[in-house]
Short mmCIF file of C-alpha atoms in Angstrom, two decimals:
data_model
loop_
_atom_site.label_atom_id
_atom_site.label_comp_id
_atom_site.label_asym_id
_atom_site.label_seq_id
_atom_site.Cartn_x
_atom_site.Cartn_y
_atom_site.Cartn_z
CA UNK I 1300 -30.29 21.02 26.78
CA UNK I 1301 -29.97 24.12 28.73
CA UNK I 1302 -27.55 26.70 28.07
CA UNK I 1303 -26.66 27.27 31.84
CA UNK I 1304 -25.52 23.37 31.86
CA UNK I 1305 -22.30 24.92 30.30
CA UNK I 1306 -22.29 23.49 26.94
CA UNK I 1307 -21.25 25.58 24.04
CA UNK I 1308 -21.70 23.13 21.38
CA UNK I 1309 -23.57 20.03 20.89
CA UNK I 1310 -24.22 17.73 18.04
CA UNK I 1311 -25.75 14.06 16.76
CA UNK I 1312 -22.50 11.11 16.47
CA UNK I 1313 -25.51 8.82 15.45
CA UNK I 1314 -29.07 8.61 15.78
CA UNK I 1315 -28.89 7.21 19.31
CA UNK I 1316 -26.00 9.46 20.75
CA UNK I 1317 -25.44 13.27 21.18
CA UNK I 1318 -22.12 14.61 21.63
CA UNK I 1319 -21.47 17.83 24.05
CA UNK I 1320 -18.09 19.98 24.40
CA UNK I 1321 -17.99 22.74 27.62
CA UNK I 1322 -16.19 25.79 27.76
CA UNK I 1323 -13.53 23.84 29.51
CA UNK I 1324 -13.04 21.81 26.21
CA UNK I 1325 -14.32 18.39 27.48
CA UNK I 1326 -16.38 16.15 25.71
CA UNK I 1327 -19.53 14.48 27.17
CA UNK I 1328 -22.13 11.65 25.42
CA UNK I 1329 -25.85 11.67 26.13
CA UNK I 1330 -28.57 9.34 25.04
CA UNK I 1331 -30.93 10.61 22.68
CA UNK I 1332 -33.75 11.50 22.86
CA UNK I 1333 -33.61 12.02 27.03
CA UNK I 1334 -30.73 13.42 27.20
CA UNK I 1335 -29.34 11.22 29.70
CA UNK I 1336 -25.79 12.01 30.47
CA UNK I 1337 -23.50 8.51 29.35
CA UNK I 1338 -20.01 9.69 29.66
CA UNK I 1339 -18.28 13.20 30.74
CA UNK I 1340 -14.80 14.43 30.92
CA UNK I 1341 -13.66 12.80 28.16
CA UNK I 1342 -10.54 14.41 25.76
CA UNK I 1343 -11.90 13.23 22.44
CA UNK I 1344 -14.65 11.41 20.89
CA UNK I 1345 -14.07 10.00 16.95
CA UNK I 1346 -16.54 7.82 15.09
CA UNK I 1347 -14.61 5.06 12.81
CA UNK I 1348 -15.82 5.03 9.52
CA UNK I 1349 -14.44 1.85 8.94
CA UNK I 1350 -16.07 -0.26 11.98
CA UNK I 1351 -18.43 2.11 12.57
CA UNK I 1352 -17.93 1.99 16.65
CA UNK I 1353 -16.95 5.19 18.72
CA UNK I 1354 -13.22 5.96 20.20
CA UNK I 1355 -13.82 7.89 23.63
CA UNK I 1356 -10.46 9.23 25.20
CA UNK I 1357 -10.71 9.37 28.82
CA UNK I 1358 -8.40 11.79 30.70
CA UNK I 1359 -6.29 9.02 31.73
CA UNK I 1360 -5.42 8.57 27.55
CA UNK I 1361 -7.21 5.56 27.46
CA UNK I 1362 -9.84 4.78 25.01
CA UNK I 1363 -13.39 3.03 25.44
CA UNK I 1364 -15.15 1.34 22.71
CA UNK I 1365 -18.62 2.23 21.97
CA UNK I 1366 -21.16 1.05 20.01
CA UNK I 1367 -23.61 3.26 18.12
CA UNK I 1368 -25.87 3.46 21.27
CA UNK I 1369 -23.05 4.99 23.54
CA UNK I 1370 -22.32 1.29 25.23
CA UNK I 1371 -18.98 0.15 26.06
CA UNK I 1372 -18.12 -3.18 24.06
CA UNK I 1373 -15.52 -4.02 26.87
CA UNK I 1374 -13.93 -2.65 30.14
CA UNK I 1375 -10.76 -1.17 27.94
CA UNK I 1376 -7.28 -0.24 29.68
CA UNK I 1377 -5.93 0.33 25.95
CA UNK I 1378 -4.50 3.86 24.90
CA UNK I 1379 -5.60 2.90 21.06
CA UNK I 1380 -7.94 1.08 19.50
CA UNK I 1381 -7.61 0.41 15.46
CA UNK I 1382 -10.57 -0.62 13.19
CA UNK I 1383 -11.68 -3.85 13.81
CA UNK I 1384 -12.14 -6.80 11.10
CA UNK I 1385 -15.52 -7.23 10.24
CA UNK I 1386 -15.29 -10.98 9.66
CA UNK I 1387 -12.64 -12.36 12.35
CA UNK I 1388 -13.14 -9.41 15.14
CA UNK I 1389 -9.54 -8.68 15.50
CA UNK I 1390 -8.29 -5.11 15.87
CA UNK I 1391 -4.52 -4.19 16.82
CA UNK I 1392 -4.31 -2.46 20.59
CA UNK I 1393 -1.78 -0.80 22.22
CA UNK I 1394 -1.05 0.16 25.68
CA UNK I 1395 2.14 1.16 27.68
CA UNK I 1396 4.71 -1.01 29.20
CA UNK I 1397 4.27 0.12 32.18
CA UNK I 1398 0.70 1.09 32.29
CA UNK I 1399 0.27 4.95 34.13
CA UNK I 1400 3.53 5.82 32.95
CA UNK I 1401 3.53 8.42 29.65
CA UNK I 1402 6.93 7.99 29.24
CA UNK I 1403 7.33 4.61 28.84
CA UNK I 1404 6.78 2.88 25.11
CA UNK I 1405 3.05 1.93 23.78
CA UNK I 1406 3.61 -1.44 22.89
CA UNK I 1407 1.34 -3.43 20.43
CA UNK I 1408 -0.71 -6.24 20.74
CA UNK I 1409 -3.84 -8.05 18.85
CA UNK I 1410 -7.73 -7.18 20.95
CA UNK I 1411 -10.88 -9.50 20.04
CA UNK I 1412 -13.95 -7.13 19.31
CA UNK I 1413 -15.22 -9.31 22.47
CA UNK I 1414 -12.88 -7.70 24.50
CA UNK I 1415 -10.57 -10.65 24.59
CA UNK I 1416 -6.63 -9.81 24.32
CA UNK I 1417 -5.53 -12.78 21.76
CA UNK I 1418 -1.87 -11.56 21.35
CA UNK I 1419 -0.53 -9.44 24.58
CA UNK I 1420 0.44 -6.21 24.08
CA UNK I 1421 4.53 -6.71 24.30
CA UNK I 1422 5.22 -6.08 20.87
CA UNK I 1423 6.57 -3.42 18.53
CA UNK I 1424 4.90 -3.88 15.97
CA UNK I 1425 1.71 -6.32 14.51
CA UNK I 1426 2.02 -6.37 10.82
CA UNK I 1427 -0.73 -5.01 9.10
CA UNK I 1428 -1.73 -3.10 6.19
CA UNK I 1429 -1.92 0.58 6.48
CA UNK I 1430 -1.49 2.34 10.09
CA UNK I 1431 -4.94 2.12 11.32
CA UNK I 1432 -5.68 -1.40 9.54
CA UNK I 1433 -6.87 -4.47 11.51
CA UNK I 1434 -3.75 -7.32 12.03
CA UNK I 1435 -3.07 -8.80 8.72
CA UNK I 1436 -3.87 -12.42 8.51
CA UNK I 1437 -1.92 -14.95 6.43
CA UNK I 1438 -2.26 -17.87 4.58
CA UNK I 1439 -3.31 -20.42 6.94
CA UNK I 1440 -4.50 -18.10 9.43
CA UNK I 1441 -1.41 -16.44 10.90
CA UNK I 1442 -0.37 -13.29 12.45
CA UNK I 1443 2.90 -11.77 12.34
CA UNK I 1444 4.29 -9.85 15.29
CA UNK I 1445 7.78 -8.09 16.27
CA UNK I 1446 9.41 -7.45 19.29
CA UNK I 1447 10.86 -4.70 20.74
CA UNK I 1448 14.16 -6.38 19.84
CA UNK I 1449 12.97 -7.05 16.17
CA UNK I 1450 12.47 -10.75 16.65
CA UNK I 1451 9.59 -12.19 14.71
CA UNK I 1452 7.10 -14.03 16.21
CA UNK I 1453 3.67 -16.30 14.51
CA UNK I 1454 1.04 -16.46 16.04
CA UNK I 1455 -2.56 -18.32 14.88
CA UNK I 1456 -5.72 -16.08 14.95
CA UNK I 1457 -6.85 -17.18 18.09
CA UNK I 1458 -3.40 -16.18 19.76
CA UNK I 1459 -1.48 -19.50 20.02
CA UNK I 1460 2.24 -18.98 19.38
CA UNK I 1461 3.37 -20.99 16.17
CA UNK I 1462 6.99 -19.93 16.00
CA UNK I 1463 9.62 -17.63 17.60
CA UNK I 1464 12.53 -18.23 15.33
CA UNK I 1465 15.55 -16.90 16.65
CA UNK I 1466 15.65 -14.31 13.92
CA UNK I 1467 16.08 -10.67 13.43
CA UNK I 1468 14.35 -8.28 11.01
CA UNK I 1469 15.26 -4.62 10.32
CA UNK I 1470 13.31 -2.05 11.69
CA UNK I 1471 12.63 -0.26 8.22
CA UNK I 1472 13.02 -3.53 6.02
CA UNK I 1473 10.05 -5.83 7.47
CA UNK I 1474 9.34 -7.19 4.01
CA UNK I 1475 6.78 -10.23 3.69
CA UNK I 1476 6.69 -11.30 -0.49
CA UNK I 1477 4.70 -14.44 -1.00
CA UNK I 1478 4.42 -15.71 2.36
CA UNK I 1479 8.13 -14.64 3.23
CA UNK I 1480 9.88 -12.63 5.42
CA UNK I 1481 13.18 -11.34 4.78
CA UNK I 1482 15.06 -11.97 8.58
CA UNK I 1483 18.48 -12.69 9.54
CA UNK I 1484 20.87 -14.54 12.08
CA UNK I 1485 22.30 -12.45 13.88
CA UNK I 1486 21.62 -8.33 14.08
CA UNK I 1487 23.12 -5.09 12.90
CA UNK I 1488 25.00 -4.99 9.85
CA UNK I 1489 26.74 -8.33 9.98
CA UNK I 1490 23.13 -10.59 9.83
CA UNK I 1491 22.94 -13.07 7.75
CA UNK I 1492 19.42 -12.17 5.70
CA UNK I 1493 17.23 -14.62 3.97
CA UNK I 1494 13.90 -15.48 4.11
CA UNK I 1495 11.76 -16.60 6.90
CA UNK I 1496 8.79 -18.90 5.71
CA UNK I 1497 5.23 -18.14 7.50
CA UNK I 1498 4.05 -21.35 5.80
CA UNK I 1499 6.83 -24.20 7.02
CA UNK I 1500 8.68 -22.01 9.18
CA UNK I 1501 12.04 -22.61 7.82
CA UNK I 1502 14.68 -20.46 7.10
CA UNK I 1503 16.44 -19.96 3.40
CA UNK I 1504 19.61 -17.95 3.45
CA UNK I 1505 20.58 -15.60 0.77
CA UNK I 1506 23.93 -15.29 0.56
CA UNK I 1507 23.96 -11.37 1.63
CA UNK I 1508 24.89 -9.66 5.14
CA UNK I 1509 22.16 -6.66 5.97
CA UNK I 1510 24.96 -4.68 5.58
CA UNK I 1511 25.35 -6.01 1.36
CA UNK I 1512 21.67 -4.90 1.17
CA UNK I 1513 21.72 -1.51 2.61
CA UNK I 1514 25.26 -0.75 0.78
CA UNK I 1515 23.03 -1.49 -2.51
CA UNK I 1516 19.76 0.42 -1.32
CA UNK I 1517 22.54 3.62 -0.62
CA UNK I 1518 24.07 3.17 -4.36
CA UNK I 1519 20.69 3.30 -5.65
CA UNK I 1520 19.35 6.09 -3.89
CA UNK I 1521 22.44 8.00 -4.62
CA UNK I 1522 22.23 6.90 -8.51
CA UNK I 1523 25.18 7.88 -10.68
CA UNK I 1524 26.59 11.61 -10.72
CA UNK I 1525 28.94 10.67 -14.26
CA UNK I 1526 25.66 9.28 -16.35
CA UNK I 1527 25.79 11.05 -19.77
CA UNK I 1528 23.25 13.05 -21.12
CA UNK I 1529 22.51 13.43 -25.03
CA UNK I 1530 20.42 15.76 -26.50
CA UNK I 1531 18.35 14.56 -29.15
CA UNK I 1532 16.11 16.64 -31.76
CA UNK I 1533 12.01 15.30 -32.50
CA UNK I 1534 12.70 14.86 -36.19
CA UNK I 1535 15.90 12.38 -35.47
CA UNK I 1536 13.57 10.49 -33.65
CA UNK I 1537 10.41 10.49 -36.18
CA UNK I 1538 13.10 9.04 -38.10
CA UNK I 1539 14.82 6.39 -35.96
CA UNK I 1540 10.96 4.95 -35.67
CA UNK I 1541 11.42 0.94 -35.52
CA UNK I 1542 8.03 0.58 -36.73
CA UNK I 1543 8.41 -3.51 -36.41
CA UNK I 1544 9.24 -3.04 -32.80
CA UNK I 1545 6.03 -0.32 -32.36
CA UNK I 1546 3.74 -3.19 -34.14
CA UNK I 1547 4.82 -5.94 -32.19
CA UNK I 1548 4.32 -4.15 -28.55
CA UNK I 1549 1.25 -2.56 -29.83
CA UNK I 1550 -0.58 -6.04 -30.63
CA UNK I 1551 1.04 -7.16 -27.39
CA UNK I 1552 -0.80 -4.59 -25.41
CA UNK I 1553 -4.17 -5.07 -27.25
CA UNK I 1554 -4.39 -8.83 -26.82
CA UNK I 1555 -3.78 -9.80 -30.49
CA UNK I 1556 -6.67 -7.60 -31.53
CA UNK I 1557 -4.95 -6.06 -35.00
CA UNK I 1558 -7.27 -3.56 -35.76
CA UNK I 1559 -7.23 -2.18 -32.20
CA UNK I 1560 -2.52 -2.31 -32.24
CA UNK I 1561 -3.15 -0.25 -35.44
CA UNK I 1562 -5.31 2.35 -34.06
CA UNK I 1563 -2.79 2.39 -31.19
CA UNK I 1564 0.44 2.56 -33.17
CA UNK I 1565 -1.49 5.40 -35.25
CA UNK I 1566 -2.29 7.68 -32.14
CA UNK I 1567 1.63 6.80 -30.30
CA UNK I 1568 3.56 7.54 -33.96
CA UNK I 1569 1.24 11.22 -34.02
CA UNK I 1570 2.18 11.45 -30.39
CA UNK I 1571 6.09 11.01 -31.47
CA UNK I 1572 5.78 13.36 -34.36
CA UNK I 1573 3.48 16.33 -32.93
CA UNK I 1574 3.05 15.63 -28.56
CA UNK I 1575 -0.02 17.36 -26.87
CA UNK I 1576 1.82 18.98 -23.89
CA UNK I 1577 -1.01 18.12 -21.81
CA UNK I 1578 -0.90 14.69 -22.44
CA UNK I 1579 2.72 14.76 -21.07
CA UNK I 1580 2.28 17.53 -18.28
CA UNK I 1581 4.64 19.95 -19.89
CA UNK I 1582 4.82 23.67 -18.44
CA UNK I 1583 4.73 25.62 -22.15
CA UNK I 1584 5.18 28.61 -19.98
CA UNK I 1585 8.69 27.53 -18.86
CA UNK I 1586 10.97 29.85 -21.06
CA UNK I 1587 13.78 26.87 -21.25
CA UNK I 1588 10.82 24.54 -22.71
CA UNK I 1589 11.56 22.86 -25.96
CA UNK I 1590 9.33 20.15 -26.91
CA UNK I 1591 11.43 19.57 -30.23
CA UNK I 1592 14.49 18.64 -27.72
CA UNK I 1593 14.78 15.36 -26.09
CA UNK I 1594 17.16 14.04 -23.57
CA UNK I 1595 19.36 10.45 -23.21
CA UNK I 1596 20.37 9.36 -19.97
CA UNK I 1597 22.64 6.81 -19.11
CA UNK I 1598 21.48 3.32 -21.15
CA UNK I 1599 18.41 5.21 -22.60
CA UNK I 1600 18.17 5.06 -26.35
CA UNK I 1601 15.45 6.13 -29.25
CA UNK I 1602 12.93 2.93 -28.19
CA UNK I 1603 13.24 4.63 -24.58
CA UNK I 1604 11.50 7.42 -26.17
CA UNK I 1605 9.38 6.24 -28.04
CA UNK I 1606 8.21 3.90 -25.07
CA UNK I 1607 7.65 6.84 -23.17
CA UNK I 1608 5.34 8.65 -25.72
CA UNK I 1609 3.53 5.49 -25.39
CA UNK I 1610 3.10 5.48 -21.52
CA UNK I 1611 1.26 9.23 -22.48
CA UNK I 1612 -0.95 8.08 -24.91
CA UNK I 1613 -1.94 4.48 -24.43
CA UNK I 1614 -4.87 3.53 -22.64
CA UNK I 1615 -3.90 0.29 -21.48
CA UNK I 1616 -1.68 1.45 -18.48
CA UNK I 1617 -3.10 1.58 -14.84
CA UNK I 1618 -1.24 4.37 -12.84
CA UNK I 1619 -1.94 4.73 -8.89
CA UNK I 1620 -0.13 6.13 -5.89
CA UNK I 1621 1.85 3.68 -3.83
CA UNK I 1622 -0.86 3.27 -1.25
CA UNK I 1623 -4.18 4.07 -3.52
CA UNK I 1624 -5.74 0.38 -2.18
CA UNK I 1625 -9.31 2.18 -3.50
CA UNK I 1626 -7.92 2.71 -7.13
CA UNK I 1627 -6.34 -0.76 -7.40
CA UNK I 1628 -9.59 -2.33 -6.27
CA UNK I 1629 -11.39 0.00 -8.86
CA UNK I 1630 -9.20 -1.15 -12.07
CA UNK I 1631 -11.77 -3.92 -12.92
CA UNK I 1632 -11.74 -2.12 -16.34
CA UNK I 1633 -8.71 -3.42 -17.09
CA UNK I 1634 -8.43 -7.03 -19.60
CA UNK I 1635 -9.98 -9.68 -17.54
CA UNK I 1636 -10.93 -7.83 -14.23
CA UNK I 1637 -14.50 -7.15 -14.66
CA UNK I 1638 -15.81 -9.67 -12.19
CA UNK I 1639 -12.69 -9.46 -10.11
CA UNK I 1640 -13.12 -8.41 -6.46
CA UNK I 1641 -10.24 -8.04 -4.07
CA UNK I 1642 -11.79 -9.51 -0.31
CA UNK I 1643 -9.74 -7.76 1.95
CA UNK I 1644 -10.84 -9.19 4.90
CA UNK I 1645 -9.42 -12.65 3.55
CA UNK I 1646 -6.54 -11.59 1.18
CA UNK I 1647 -5.62 -8.44 3.05
CA UNK I 1648 -5.06 -4.92 3.50
CA UNK I 1649 -1.67 -4.22 1.68
CA UNK I 1650 -1.38 -3.09 -1.75
CA UNK I 1651 0.94 -5.89 -2.53
CA UNK I 1652 -1.68 -8.08 -1.41
CA UNK I 1653 -4.13 -6.39 -3.65
CA UNK I 1654 -1.92 -7.40 -6.77
CA UNK I 1655 -1.39 -10.84 -5.91
CA UNK I 1656 -5.62 -11.10 -5.65
CA UNK I 1657 -5.86 -9.53 -8.91
CA UNK I 1658 -3.15 -11.69 -10.68
CA UNK I 1659 -4.55 -14.97 -9.02
CA UNK I 1660 -8.28 -14.19 -10.78
CA UNK I 1661 -6.09 -13.47 -14.18
CA UNK I 1662 -3.94 -16.54 -14.15
CA UNK I 1663 -6.85 -18.84 -15.00
CA UNK I 1664 -8.02 -16.39 -18.29
CA UNK I 1665 -4.02 -16.89 -19.60
CA UNK I 1666 -3.85 -13.12 -18.42
CA UNK I 1667 -0.61 -12.23 -16.91
CA UNK I 1668 -0.28 -8.66 -15.04
CA UNK I 1669 3.04 -6.93 -16.04
CA UNK I 1670 4.47 -4.32 -13.58
CA UNK I 1671 6.70 -1.15 -14.98
CA UNK I 1672 9.34 0.44 -12.80
CA UNK I 1673 8.66 4.17 -12.41
CA UNK I 1674 11.04 6.97 -11.63
CA UNK I 1675 8.87 8.38 -8.70
CA UNK I 1676 6.61 6.51 -5.72
CA UNK I 1677 3.59 5.81 -8.19
CA UNK I 1678 2.30 2.59 -9.61
CA UNK I 1679 2.11 1.37 -12.85
CA UNK I 1680 0.73 -1.72 -14.77
CA UNK I 1681 -0.38 -3.18 -17.43
CA UNK I 1682 -2.55 -6.96 -18.72
CA UNK I 1683 -1.47 -8.70 -21.28
CA UNK I 1684 -1.72 -12.56 -22.62
CA UNK I 1685 0.39 -15.00 -20.70
CA UNK I 1686 2.10 -16.30 -24.11
CA UNK I 1687 2.83 -12.77 -24.98
CA UNK I 1688 4.57 -11.49 -21.68
CA UNK I 1689 8.44 -13.01 -21.98
CA UNK I 1690 8.49 -11.39 -25.48
CA UNK I 1691 6.91 -7.68 -24.27
CA UNK I 1692 10.08 -8.08 -21.45
CA UNK I 1693 12.20 -8.70 -23.92
CA UNK I 1694 10.98 -5.94 -26.13
CA UNK I 1695 11.12 -3.18 -23.02
CA UNK I 1696 14.24 -4.97 -22.22
CA UNK I 1697 15.46 -3.21 -25.78
CA UNK I 1698 14.06 -0.04 -24.73
CA UNK I 1699 16.06 -0.11 -21.34
CA UNK I 1700 12.79 -0.22 -19.69
CA UNK I 1701 12.53 -2.41 -16.75
CA UNK I 1702 9.36 -4.75 -16.00
CA UNK I 1703 7.95 -7.97 -14.43
CA UNK I 1704 5.42 -10.10 -14.37
CA UNK I 1705 3.28 -10.71 -11.18
CA UNK I 1706 3.64 -14.09 -9.92
CA UNK I 1707 0.21 -15.54 -9.65
#
């Protein structure tokens, strides 16, 4: 490319395309190897790694969707087109409520890779796993959208409207669990909340209002400012050992393997007596740090502290960031999961979808997926034998530890 053409930079975008930038900060796409100009005056060019398609933004803020050779897939009036699902060809598209008016809100719809708009861009939100994910397809091939007023709308993947209930979904609590959507009759604090079934479109009231739910959430966030804090010396904790409780928990976590359980108890007991600061992430440079002083808060007891030490050294536990889908998909080291595959195209992209998939894979093996509540935004879980799950939950309750089995 000759310098007189005014392009400051140029680089290959795909084997068939070169991208260049002018002195004015605009971009162009050229065909390789003859450098024929295909598109110019662009404000941004992005190659999406998930679907391997190019988004080229024009000066009017609409975006073209191009293949690797720079050819448009369809005529696009959309401001954003997210990743396409490789199986069903669907993506979330955005369009202004008043086209051309940048002050009007962006509304979402569902677009097919062919350019056919299956669900019109008339919705505040199309349900999906992450911000850039394709639309989430629920069992039965259903899509879920929310109107600007917060009303749920259910479509099939061809765009046919299946259900338009007169319900309201709070903007910050649009939750679907086991094909049930949290929704309410009415709106605001007085809305009578319940579960709307995406399977048969029935509505089951919970007996709570949205005000009841938000007050409970607020109490949980504020916590109890009068929580009692007690200090325990490490030597006293060692003396308080409940050997039967430790052995039973270890046997459950080791899936009944007596030898492995004995080894785990030995490691656990050593961590209680002489903990390694690295295992716990302690800041030994802190002048107030004293590993021999332990705190018990509220309903915590000696078993709570024993459990916390086990979490630090036990290899049976998985811990992930709350949105680490890749980490969850890689959790095949867990018992019974070596041949598990989370098919995000058919089972959904969200973390809850992944846990559903894993629990369903474990169930025929008589294994249960147990979640452990954390004090931060991480996720911690473990796999045990199904007949042992209830007993483990009971023993953890004695330690003031909240846990539950993920329903398959």
